[in-house]
Tab-separated table of C-alpha atoms in Angstrom:
chain	number	residue	atom	x	y	z
A	135	MET	CA	-2.123	-84.723	-10.618
A	136	ASP	CA	-4.383	-81.593	-11.809
A	137	ARG	CA	-6.172	-81.583	-9.069
A	138	ARG	CA	-6.340	-78.292	-6.160
A	139	GLU	CA	-7.771	-79.208	-2.960
A	140	LEU	CA	-9.220	-75.479	-0.685
A	141	PHE	CA	-10.715	-75.548	2.342
A	142	THR	CA	-13.196	-73.542	3.213
A	143	ASP	CA	-14.608	-72.276	6.902
A	144	ALA	CA	-17.737	-72.257	7.098
A	145	ARG	CA	-18.939	-72.272	10.631
A	146	ASP	CA	-20.535	-68.996	10.092
A	147	ILE	CA	-23.344	-70.670	8.189
A	148	SER	CA	-25.975	-72.823	9.678
A	149	SER	CA	-28.981	-75.030	8.773
A	150	ASP	CA	-30.836	-73.925	12.269
A	151	THR	CA	-32.093	-70.332	11.855
A	152	GLU	CA	-34.673	-68.302	14.576
A	153	ASP	CA	-37.720	-70.284	12.692
A	154	GLY	CA	-36.500	-73.896	12.790
A	155	GLN	CA	-34.078	-75.833	10.460
A	156	LEU	CA	-33.149	-74.301	6.892
A	157	PRO	CA	-34.590	-76.210	4.976
A	158	GLU	CA	-31.300	-78.733	3.165
A	159	ASN	CA	-31.209	-77.929	-0.346
A	160	GLU	CA	-31.536	-74.099	0.843
A	161	TYR	CA	-28.684	-75.501	3.584
A	162	ILE	CA	-26.633	-76.778	0.734
A	163	ALA	CA	-26.974	-73.902	-1.758
A	164	GLN	CA	-25.236	-71.241	0.550
A	165	LEU	CA	-22.862	-73.746	1.358
A	166	THR	CA	-21.803	-74.276	-2.234
A	167	ALA	CA	-21.924	-70.358	-2.531
A	168	LYS	CA	-19.170	-69.859	0.097
A	169	GLY	CA	-17.392	-72.541	-1.534
A	170	GLU	CA	-17.330	-71.261	-5.164
A	171	LYS	CA	-16.637	-67.648	-3.586
A	172	ASN	CA	-13.370	-68.775	-1.631
A	173	LEU	CA	-12.539	-71.007	-4.844
A	174	ALA	CA	-13.142	-67.659	-7.345
A	175	ASP	CA	-10.533	-65.400	-4.682
A	176	HIS	CA	-7.792	-67.634	-5.332
A	177	ASP	CA	-7.258	-68.183	-8.779
A	178	ARG	CA	-5.317	-69.821	-10.313
A	179	VAL	CA	-2.207	-67.895	-11.859
A	180	THR	CA	0.827	-70.129	-14.158
A	181	ALA	CA	3.569	-67.742	-14.515
A	182	PHE	CA	7.174	-68.875	-16.215
A	183	GLU	CA	10.270	-67.704	-17.748
A	184	GLY	CA	11.913	-67.362	-21.121
A	185	GLU	CA	14.233	-65.549	-23.320
A	186	VAL	CA	13.538	-63.211	-26.911
A	187	GLU	CA	15.474	-64.097	-29.542
A	188	VAL	CA	16.343	-60.455	-29.966
A	189	THR	CA	18.350	-59.962	-33.340
A	190	ARG	CA	15.417	-62.016	-35.237
A	191	LEU	CA	11.283	-60.776	-35.230
A	192	PHE	CA	10.190	-59.841	-33.068
A	193	LYS	CA	12.564	-56.052	-31.015
A	194	TYR	CA	10.943	-55.060	-27.626
A	195	GLY	CA	9.631	-51.107	-27.905
A	196	GLU	CA	8.270	-52.040	-31.735
A	197	ASP	CA	6.621	-55.050	-31.851
A	198	PHE	CA	6.019	-55.579	-27.942
A	199	PHE	CA	5.978	-54.368	-24.890
A	200	ILE	CA	5.087	-54.985	-21.413
A	201	GLY	CA	1.420	-55.498	-21.128
A	202	ASP	CA	0.478	-57.507	-24.016
A	203	ILE	CA	-0.848	-60.320	-24.390
A	204	VAL	CA	1.262	-62.652	-26.549
A	205	GLN	CA	0.588	-66.209	-28.176
A	206	ILE	CA	3.587	-68.280	-25.744
A	207	ALA	CA	4.624	-71.704	-26.608
A	208	ASN	CA	7.362	-74.216	-24.797
A	209	GLU	CA	9.237	-76.879	-25.166
A	210	TYR	CA	7.766	-79.201	-24.206
A	211	GLY	CA	4.550	-78.796	-26.231
A	212	ASN	CA	2.718	-76.434	-24.271
A	213	GLU	CA	1.068	-73.118	-25.683
A	214	GLY	CA	-1.297	-70.532	-25.098
A	215	SER	CA	-2.011	-66.956	-24.343
A	216	ALA	CA	-0.698	-64.606	-21.809
A	217	TYR	CA	0.714	-61.001	-20.990
A	218	ILE	CA	3.917	-59.917	-20.485
A	219	SER	CA	4.033	-58.770	-17.244
A	220	GLU	CA	7.826	-57.446	-16.621
A	221	LEU	CA	11.197	-58.102	-18.646
A	222	ILE	CA	14.198	-57.458	-17.466
A	223	ILE	CA	16.619	-56.786	-20.075
A	224	SER	CA	20.880	-57.633	-20.288
A	225	ARG	CA	22.972	-55.531	-22.016
A	226	SER	CA	26.758	-56.728	-23.099
A	227	LYS	CA	28.387	-54.460	-25.231
A	228	ASP	CA	28.098	-57.677	-27.548
A	229	GLU	CA	24.208	-58.542	-26.927
A	230	GLN	CA	21.569	-58.051	-25.352
A	231	SER	CA	19.216	-60.852	-24.020
A	232	ILE	CA	15.305	-60.037	-22.843
A	233	TYR	CA	14.225	-62.466	-19.906
A	234	PRO	CA	9.843	-61.431	-19.906
A	235	THR	CA	7.886	-62.700	-17.785
A	236	PHE	CA	5.023	-64.257	-18.742
A	237	LYS	CA	1.574	-64.813	-17.023
A	238	THR	CA	-1.178	-66.653	-18.556
A	239	ILE	CA	-4.305	-64.522	-18.483
A	240	SER	CA	-7.261	-65.790	-15.534
A	241	GLU	CA	-11.291	-66.553	-16.534
A	242	LYS	CA	-11.853	-63.082	-15.582
A	243	GLU	CA	-10.635	-61.955	-17.836
A	244	GLY	CA	-12.150	-62.951	-20.313
A	245	THR	CA	-9.744	-65.485	-21.158
A	246	SER	CA	-8.377	-68.918	-19.965
């Protein structure tokens, strides 16, 4: 279920040249390069939201900020590094709630 497919329009690449036919390995290499570039342009990004317990260990503005890279885990045992891309802060006279949005760090940024 983790499989993803992406269509790449490679009609601009042809095995026919002015000098005749490209060798098959060179033609395949050009098609592969085009496909890999298309994949690189469509990085998978996972985002999810949660609520931070603000009355315990970590406080926004002191311990973490927007843009910080944090270690996250959910109730299903999934965990990893992500950065905080935005925060929604809700205050009432009795309490404050913070809802961060986390985005995973892409391979281009050096981590998975």
